[in-house]
Tab-separated table of N, CA and C in Angstrom:
chain	number	residue	atom	x	y	z
W	1	MET	N	42.043	14.784	7.413
W	1	MET	CA	40.901	15.381	7.818
W	1	MET	C	40.347	14.320	8.660
W	2	GLY	N	39.785	14.716	9.863
W	2	GLY	CA	39.037	13.822	10.782
W	2	GLY	C	37.741	13.605	10.429
W	3	GLN	N	37.139	12.534	10.640
W	3	GLN	CA	35.647	12.186	10.405
W	3	GLN	C	34.788	12.639	11.703
W	4	ILE	N	33.572	13.198	11.418
W	4	ILE	CA	32.712	13.678	12.436
W	4	ILE	C	31.835	12.300	12.855
W	5	GLU	N	31.796	12.162	14.102
W	5	GLU	CA	30.937	11.019	14.595
W	5	GLU	C	29.649	11.551	14.967
W	6	ILE	N	28.523	10.983	14.492
W	6	ILE	CA	27.151	11.212	14.721
W	6	ILE	C	26.647	10.250	15.761
W	7	ASN	N	26.372	10.554	17.018
W	7	ASN	CA	25.666	9.845	18.000
W	7	ASN	C	24.182	9.660	17.662
W	8	PRO	N	23.617	8.388	17.269
W	8	PRO	CA	22.195	8.348	17.027
W	8	PRO	C	21.452	8.551	18.286
W	9	LYS	N	21.726	8.303	19.371
W	9	LYS	CA	21.049	8.538	20.639
W	9	LYS	C	20.868	10.105	20.761
W	10	GLN	N	21.906	10.760	20.624
W	10	GLN	CA	21.898	12.347	20.906
W	10	GLN	C	20.997	12.917	19.729
W	11	THR	N	21.092	12.365	18.590
W	11	THR	CA	20.188	12.932	17.490
W	11	THR	C	18.709	12.624	17.617
W	12	PHE	N	18.440	11.576	18.261
W	12	PHE	CA	17.072	11.087	18.681
W	12	PHE	C	16.476	12.057	19.728
W	13	LEU	N	17.336	12.263	20.870
W	13	LEU	CA	16.860	13.116	21.879
W	13	LEU	C	16.647	14.600	21.307
W	14	GLU	N	17.707	15.073	20.497
W	14	GLU	CA	17.341	16.335	19.870
W	14	GLU	C	16.105	16.593	19.131
W	15	LEU	N	15.875	15.355	18.444
W	15	LEU	CA	14.499	15.542	17.579
W	15	LEU	C	13.367	15.560	18.530
W	16	GLN	N	13.407	14.770	19.676
W	16	GLN	CA	12.276	14.701	20.574
W	16	GLN	C	12.110	16.053	21.267
W	17	LYS	N	13.240	16.699	21.532
W	17	LYS	CA	13.110	18.170	22.077
W	17	LYS	C	12.499	19.164	21.080
W	18	MET	N	12.832	18.886	19.835
W	18	MET	CA	12.272	19.754	18.809
W	18	MET	C	10.691	19.530	18.674
W	19	GLN	N	10.232	18.276	18.698
W	19	GLN	CA	8.903	17.909	18.593
W	19	GLN	C	8.100	18.402	19.850
W	20	GLU	N	8.703	18.339	20.880
W	20	GLU	CA	7.996	18.805	22.154
W	20	GLU	C	7.738	20.424	22.137
W	21	LYS	N	8.875	21.047	21.669
W	21	LYS	CA	8.684	22.480	21.462
W	21	LYS	C	7.617	22.921	20.526
W	22	GLU	N	7.504	22.094	19.475
W	22	GLU	CA	6.586	22.398	18.351
W	22	GLU	C	4.992	22.025	18.917
W	23	ARG	N	5.078	20.866	19.680
W	23	ARG	CA	3.482	20.594	20.282
W	23	ARG	C	3.259	21.745	21.226
W	24	ASN	N	4.142	22.169	22.066
W	24	ASN	CA	3.724	23.255	22.955
W	24	ASN	C	3.527	24.583	22.153
W	25	ARG	N	4.177	24.902	21.224
W	25	ARG	CA	3.872	25.969	20.309
W	25	ARG	C	2.584	26.039	19.832
W	26	LEU	N	2.220	24.767	19.241
W	26	LEU	CA	0.917	24.531	18.518
W	26	LEU	C	-0.343	24.703	19.560
W	27	ILE	N	-0.035	24.093	20.741
W	27	ILE	CA	-1.216	24.338	22.066
W	27	ILE	C	-1.273	25.718	22.280
W	28	ASP	N	-0.144	26.463	22.599
W	28	ASP	CA	-0.334	27.968	22.839
W	28	ASP	C	-1.201	28.645	21.763
W	29	SER	N	-0.638	28.374	20.544
W	29	SER	CA	-1.429	28.977	19.443
W	29	SER	C	-2.805	28.652	19.234
W	30	ALA	N	-3.225	27.365	19.428
W	30	ALA	CA	-4.523	26.997	19.360
W	30	ALA	C	-5.497	27.455	20.468
W	31	LEU	N	-4.926	27.604	21.579
W	31	LEU	CA	-5.706	28.212	22.732
W	31	LEU	C	-5.770	29.589	22.840
W	32	ALA	N	-5.011	30.351	21.918
W	32	ALA	CA	-5.133	31.875	21.745
W	32	ALA	C	-4.829	32.608	22.982
W	33	GLY	N	-3.789	32.213	23.811
W	33	GLY	CA	-3.444	32.808	25.271
W	33	GLY	C	-4.224	32.311	26.419
W	34	ARG	N	-5.078	31.421	26.179
W	34	ARG	CA	-5.760	30.991	27.385
W	34	ARG	C	-4.910	30.172	28.284
W	35	LYS	N	-4.856	30.588	29.493
W	35	LYS	CA	-4.118	30.180	30.518
W	35	LYS	C	-4.597	28.701	31.134
W	36	LEU	N	-3.695	27.713	31.182
W	36	LEU	CA	-4.101	26.425	31.738
W	36	LEU	C	-3.231	26.258	33.028
W	37	THR	N	-3.712	25.523	34.051
W	37	THR	CA	-2.874	25.061	35.139
W	37	THR	C	-1.901	24.011	34.685
W	38	PRO	N	-0.846	23.856	35.440
W	38	PRO	CA	0.271	22.958	35.011
W	38	PRO	C	-0.522	21.457	34.941
W	39	GLY	N	-1.317	21.078	35.700
W	39	GLY	CA	-2.069	19.875	35.494
W	39	GLY	C	-2.717	19.679	34.208
W	40	GLU	N	-3.641	20.699	33.986
W	40	GLU	CA	-4.354	20.753	32.707
W	40	GLU	C	-3.600	20.960	31.494
W	41	ARG	N	-2.329	21.625	31.576
W	41	ARG	CA	-1.424	21.703	30.577
W	41	ARG	C	-0.790	20.254	30.098
W	42	MET	N	-0.464	19.552	31.317
W	42	MET	CA	0.150	18.277	31.051
W	42	MET	C	-0.755	17.358	30.503
W	43	SER	N	-2.039	17.177	30.960
W	43	SER	CA	-3.091	16.411	30.465
W	43	SER	C	-3.314	16.676	28.929
W	44	LEU	N	-3.468	18.016	28.543
W	44	LEU	CA	-3.676	18.256	27.114
W	44	LEU	C	-2.468	17.902	26.453
W	45	TYR	N	-1.204	18.174	26.748
W	45	TYR	CA	0.005	17.787	26.130
W	45	TYR	C	-0.047	16.332	25.766
W	46	LEU	N	-0.221	15.556	26.837
W	46	LEU	CA	-0.080	14.134	26.754
W	46	LEU	C	-1.077	13.530	25.618
W	47	GLU	N	-2.573	14.128	25.863
W	47	GLU	CA	-3.430	13.689	24.888
W	47	GLU	C	-3.089	14.010	23.385
W	48	VAL	N	-2.684	15.175	23.244
W	48	VAL	CA	-2.256	15.689	21.910
W	48	VAL	C	-0.955	14.791	21.409
W	49	GLU	N	-0.067	14.437	22.290
W	49	GLU	CA	1.021	13.589	21.986
W	49	GLU	C	0.646	12.208	21.450
W	50	ASN	N	-0.339	11.638	22.227
W	50	ASN	CA	-0.973	10.326	21.930
W	50	ASN	C	-1.818	10.259	20.632
W	51	SER	N	-2.474	11.466	20.451
W	51	SER	CA	-3.471	11.396	19.250
W	51	SER	C	-2.949	12.316	18.033
W	52	SER	N	-1.691	12.384	17.991
W	52	SER	CA	-1.118	13.023	16.658
W	52	SER	C	0.290	12.349	16.542
W	53	ARG	N	0.816	12.540	15.294
W	53	ARG	CA	2.228	12.198	14.977
W	53	ARG	C	2.838	13.164	13.826
W	54	PHE	N	4.058	13.199	13.866
W	54	PHE	CA	4.719	14.008	12.801
W	54	PHE	C	4.957	13.053	11.563
W	55	VAL	N	4.651	13.837	10.519
W	55	VAL	CA	4.887	13.321	9.218
W	55	VAL	C	5.517	14.502	8.403
W	56	ASP	N	6.594	14.130	7.969
W	56	ASP	CA	7.557	15.139	7.035
W	56	ASP	C	7.480	16.409	7.898
W	57	GLY	N	7.827	16.313	9.062
W	57	GLY	CA	8.041	17.515	9.858
W	57	GLY	C	6.736	18.244	10.324
W	58	GLU	N	5.636	17.788	10.005
W	58	GLU	CA	4.293	18.385	10.218
W	58	GLU	C	3.517	17.537	11.146
W	59	LEU	N	2.946	18.165	12.294
W	59	LEU	CA	2.306	17.426	13.155
W	59	LEU	C	0.692	17.221	12.655
W	60	ILE	N	0.321	16.033	12.622
W	60	ILE	CA	-1.099	15.657	11.958
W	60	ILE	C	-1.826	14.921	13.048
W	61	PRO	N	-3.112	15.179	13.176
W	61	PRO	CA	-3.978	14.482	14.244
W	61	PRO	C	-4.402	12.901	13.633
W	62	THR	N	-4.312	12.155	14.420
W	62	THR	CA	-4.749	10.756	14.033
W	62	THR	C	-5.605	10.077	14.980
W	63	ASP	N	-6.321	9.009	14.526
W	63	ASP	CA	-7.164	8.143	15.477
W	63	ASP	C	-6.255	7.179	16.174
W	64	SER	N	-7.055	6.413	16.890
W	64	SER	CA	-6.372	5.365	17.675
W	64	SER	C	-5.481	4.253	16.956
W	65	ASP	N	-5.857	4.162	15.581
W	65	ASP	CA	-5.266	3.248	14.837
W	65	ASP	C	-4.004	3.966	14.011
W	66	GLY	N	-3.791	5.187	14.291
W	66	GLY	CA	-2.859	5.858	13.512
W	66	GLY	C	-3.192	6.403	12.180
W	67	THR	N	-4.420	6.313	11.850
W	67	THR	CA	-5.013	6.898	10.503
W	67	THR	C	-5.124	8.445	10.591
W	68	PRO	N	-4.709	9.287	9.809
W	68	PRO	CA	-4.892	10.661	9.902
W	68	PRO	C	-6.533	10.942	9.925
W	69	LEU	N	-6.820	12.010	10.740
W	69	LEU	CA	-8.210	12.382	10.752
W	69	LEU	C	-8.567	13.277	9.567
W	70	THR	N	-9.754	13.038	9.162
W	70	THR	CA	-10.356	13.914	8.164
W	70	THR	C	-11.791	14.298	8.594
W	71	ASP	N	-12.180	15.499	7.762
W	71	ASP	CA	-13.624	15.937	8.013
W	71	ASP	C	-14.461	15.168	7.294
W	72	PRO	N	-15.827	15.369	7.321
W	72	PRO	CA	-16.759	14.631	6.488
W	72	PRO	C	-16.455	14.701	5.012
W	73	HIS	N	-15.799	15.680	4.473
W	73	HIS	CA	-15.555	15.854	3.077
W	73	HIS	C	-14.241	15.193	2.606
W	74	GLY	N	-13.498	14.671	3.622
W	74	GLY	CA	-12.128	13.968	3.332
W	74	GLY	C	-11.028	14.856	3.324
W	75	TRP	N	-11.100	15.992	3.663
W	75	TRP	CA	-10.051	16.883	3.975
W	75	TRP	C	-9.232	16.749	5.310
W	76	PRO	N	-8.084	16.793	5.311
W	76	PRO	CA	-7.338	16.583	6.559
W	76	PRO	C	-7.713	17.584	7.617
W	77	THR	N	-7.865	17.104	8.999
W	77	THR	CA	-8.323	17.989	10.088
W	77	THR	C	-7.114	18.755	10.443
W	78	PRO	N	-7.344	20.177	10.359
W	78	PRO	CA	-6.205	20.900	10.879
W	78	PRO	C	-5.825	20.697	12.439
W	79	ILE	N	-4.461	20.785	12.620
W	79	ILE	CA	-4.167	20.374	14.061
W	79	ILE	C	-4.674	21.402	15.026
W	80	GLN	N	-4.683	22.556	14.649
W	80	GLN	CA	-5.339	23.703	15.554
W	80	GLN	C	-6.729	23.276	15.943
W	81	GLN	N	-7.481	22.939	14.973
W	81	GLN	CA	-8.838	22.434	15.217
W	81	GLN	C	-8.907	21.269	16.192
W	82	HIS	N	-7.984	20.333	15.967
W	82	HIS	CA	-7.956	19.159	16.751
W	82	HIS	C	-7.442	19.328	18.223
W	83	ILE	N	-6.593	20.324	18.301
W	83	ILE	CA	-6.006	20.819	19.742
W	83	ILE	C	-7.314	21.467	20.496
W	84	ARG	N	-7.973	22.344	19.743
W	84	ARG	CA	-9.117	22.968	20.447
W	84	ARG	C	-10.153	22.154	20.769
W	85	GLN	N	-10.626	21.170	20.003
W	85	GLN	CA	-11.591	20.163	20.282
W	85	GLN	C	-11.140	19.279	21.353
W	86	THR	N	-9.909	18.879	21.375
W	86	THR	CA	-9.427	17.888	22.562
W	86	THR	C	-9.404	18.823	23.941
W	87	ALA	N	-9.001	20.048	23.862
W	87	ALA	CA	-9.046	20.972	25.153
W	87	ALA	C	-10.597	21.057	25.376
W	88	LYS	N	-11.456	21.202	24.667
W	88	LYS	CA	-12.799	21.398	25.035
W	88	LYS	C	-13.327	20.107	25.570
W	89	THR	N	-13.068	19.016	24.963
W	89	THR	CA	-13.581	17.685	25.308
W	89	THR	C	-12.833	17.288	26.652
W	90	LEU	N	-11.599	17.418	26.760
W	90	LEU	CA	-10.913	16.896	27.942
W	90	LEU	C	-11.046	17.748	29.164
W	91	LEU	N	-11.007	19.079	29.001
W	91	LEU	CA	-10.807	19.995	30.019
W	91	LEU	C	-12.158	20.912	30.094
W	92	GLY	N	-12.838	20.992	29.227
W	92	GLY	CA	-14.002	21.932	29.245
W	92	GLY	C	-13.574	23.306	28.944
W	93	VAL	N	-12.294	23.272	28.388
W	93	VAL	CA	-11.720	24.809	27.988
W	93	VAL	C	-11.819	25.139	26.579
W	94	GLU	N	-12.363	26.397	26.379
W	94	GLU	CA	-12.480	26.958	25.092
W	94	GLU	C	-11.661	28.111	24.962
W	95	PRO	N	-11.049	28.318	23.750
W	95	PRO	CA	-10.152	29.531	23.559
W	95	PRO	C	-11.146	30.806	23.617
W	96	PRO	N	-10.615	32.062	23.876
W	96	PRO	CA	-11.401	33.151	23.815
W	96	PRO	C	-12.292	33.375	22.619
W	97	ALA	N	-13.404	33.956	22.602
W	97	ALA	CA	-14.149	34.020	21.489
W	97	ALA	C	-13.555	34.842	20.393
W	98	LEU	N	-13.578	34.349	19.183
W	98	LEU	CA	-13.006	35.001	18.076
W	98	LEU	C	-13.834	36.264	17.744
W	99	GLN	N	-13.098	37.287	17.375
W	99	GLN	CA	-13.823	38.471	16.830
W	99	GLN	C	-14.651	38.224	15.572
W	100	GLN	N	-15.853	38.733	15.589
W	100	GLN	CA	-16.596	38.703	14.276
W	100	GLN	C	-16.000	39.206	13.087
W	101	PRO	N	-15.775	38.357	12.028
W	101	PRO	CA	-15.147	39.038	10.884
W	101	PRO	C	-16.117	39.869	10.118
W	102	LYS	N	-15.604	40.954	9.593
W	102	LYS	CA	-16.412	41.766	8.755
W	102	LYS	C	-16.925	40.991	7.540
W	103	PRO	N	-18.095	41.256	7.077
W	103	PRO	CA	-18.693	40.628	5.977
W	103	PRO	C	-17.991	40.872	4.814
W	104	PRO	N	-17.641	39.875	3.920
W	104	PRO	CA	-16.960	40.157	2.750
W	104	PRO	C	-17.788	40.894	1.748
W	105	ALA	N	-17.262	41.807	0.928
W	105	ALA	CA	-18.099	42.648	0.049
W	105	ALA	C	-18.241	42.015	-1.412
W	106	SER	N	-17.287	41.201	-1.727
W	106	SER	CA	-17.317	40.537	-3.103
W	106	SER	C	-16.969	39.075	-2.971
W	107	GLY	N	-17.143	38.324	-4.099
W	107	GLY	CA	-16.870	36.979	-3.971
W	107	GLY	C	-15.429	36.592	-3.966
W	108	ASP	N	-14.632	37.620	-4.455
W	108	ASP	CA	-13.149	37.385	-4.295
W	108	ASP	C	-12.755	37.631	-2.903
W	109	GLU	N	-13.314	38.548	-2.172
W	109	GLU	CA	-13.018	38.723	-0.782
W	109	GLU	C	-13.552	37.527	0.022
W	110	LEU	N	-14.602	36.943	-0.297
W	110	LEU	CA	-15.120	35.811	0.335
W	110	LEU	C	-14.285	34.610	0.253
W	111	PHE	N	-13.814	34.419	-1.031
W	111	PHE	CA	-12.691	33.362	-1.320
W	111	PHE	C	-11.600	33.578	-0.432
W	112	ASN	N	-11.025	34.742	-0.425
W	112	ASN	CA	-9.772	34.847	0.240
W	112	ASN	C	-9.893	34.636	1.770
W	113	GLN	N	-11.079	35.240	2.299
W	113	GLN	CA	-11.323	34.998	3.906
W	113	GLN	C	-11.580	33.540	4.059
W	114	MET	N	-12.242	32.852	3.193
W	114	MET	CA	-12.655	31.360	3.385
W	114	MET	C	-11.187	30.606	3.393
W	115	LYS	N	-10.421	31.103	2.523
W	115	LYS	CA	-9.127	30.298	2.536
W	115	LYS	C	-8.232	30.491	3.693
W	116	ALA	N	-8.457	31.688	4.266
W	116	ALA	CA	-7.521	31.988	5.301
W	116	ALA	C	-8.154	31.526	6.900
W	117	ALA	N	-9.520	31.160	6.717
W	117	ALA	CA	-10.057	30.659	8.014
W	117	ALA	C	-9.395	29.425	8.470
W	118	GLN	N	-9.476	29.438	9.812
W	118	GLN	CA	-8.783	28.369	10.442
W	118	GLN	C	-9.723	27.132	10.754
W	119	SER	N	-11.126	27.208	10.779
W	119	SER	CA	-11.966	26.205	11.036
W	119	SER	C	-13.093	26.183	10.217
W	120	ASN	N	-13.945	25.143	10.246
W	120	ASN	CA	-15.148	25.090	9.512
W	120	ASN	C	-16.305	26.128	10.085
W	121	GLU	N	-16.086	26.360	11.462
W	121	GLU	CA	-17.043	27.273	12.096
W	121	GLU	C	-16.921	28.574	11.631
W	122	GLU	N	-15.621	29.070	11.361
W	122	GLU	CA	-15.284	30.426	10.803
W	122	GLU	C	-15.936	30.531	9.461
W	123	ARG	N	-15.570	29.372	8.460
W	123	ARG	CA	-16.163	29.296	7.188
W	123	ARG	C	-17.697	29.507	7.133
W	124	VAL	N	-18.373	28.887	7.994
W	124	VAL	CA	-19.836	29.005	8.113
W	124	VAL	C	-20.291	30.402	8.584
W	125	LYS	N	-19.552	31.051	9.361
W	125	LYS	CA	-19.762	32.372	9.780
W	125	LYS	C	-19.639	33.395	8.674
W	126	LEU	N	-18.543	33.067	7.940
W	126	LEU	CA	-18.240	34.095	6.819
W	126	LEU	C	-19.226	33.916	5.835
W	127	TYR	N	-19.706	32.751	5.399
W	127	TYR	CA	-20.686	32.587	4.418
W	127	TYR	C	-21.951	33.179	4.679
W	128	ALA	N	-22.364	33.009	6.059
W	128	ALA	CA	-23.627	33.628	6.578
W	128	ALA	C	-23.479	35.146	6.464
W	129	ALA	N	-22.457	35.702	6.851
W	129	ALA	CA	-22.307	37.089	6.855
W	129	ALA	C	-22.331	37.691	5.426
W	130	TYR	N	-21.678	36.862	4.467
W	130	TYR	CA	-21.667	37.243	3.026
W	130	TYR	C	-23.211	37.291	2.466
W	131	LYS	N	-23.910	36.251	2.951
W	131	LYS	CA	-25.385	36.128	2.399
W	131	LYS	C	-26.303	37.142	3.133
W	132	GLY	N	-25.844	37.748	4.226
W	132	GLY	CA	-26.563	38.778	5.027
W	132	GLY	C	-27.632	38.129	6.003
W	133	GLU	N	-27.207	36.934	6.445
W	133	GLU	CA	-28.065	36.225	7.301
W	133	GLU	C	-27.724	36.568	8.787
């Protein structure tokens, strides 16, 4: 039986293509359908590429030293939030306004909605709606 020869250069190129597709998918997802010009898209893609890295197959935002970004409480910053903030800072582009969530009726509902929230802003709005503010 013959041996299969694996070309390291080809494997590396395939990995780069997969990472490029994942970055593009995450950008599309974070901007929630907001259309960008090709120039804006390329600027945002390059900024995200330079300010993030793949760790165990997951894209995580990093600072200029390569240290993963965290929020003030020490939790890792979600990549979606990082992409939205980068787009806002770099291009002045914000995703379409998110619909107002219905106020949670119970503590369990609040917990589940807080767990599903994508950003801290959403969590603040949920809590304010729960408190009736």
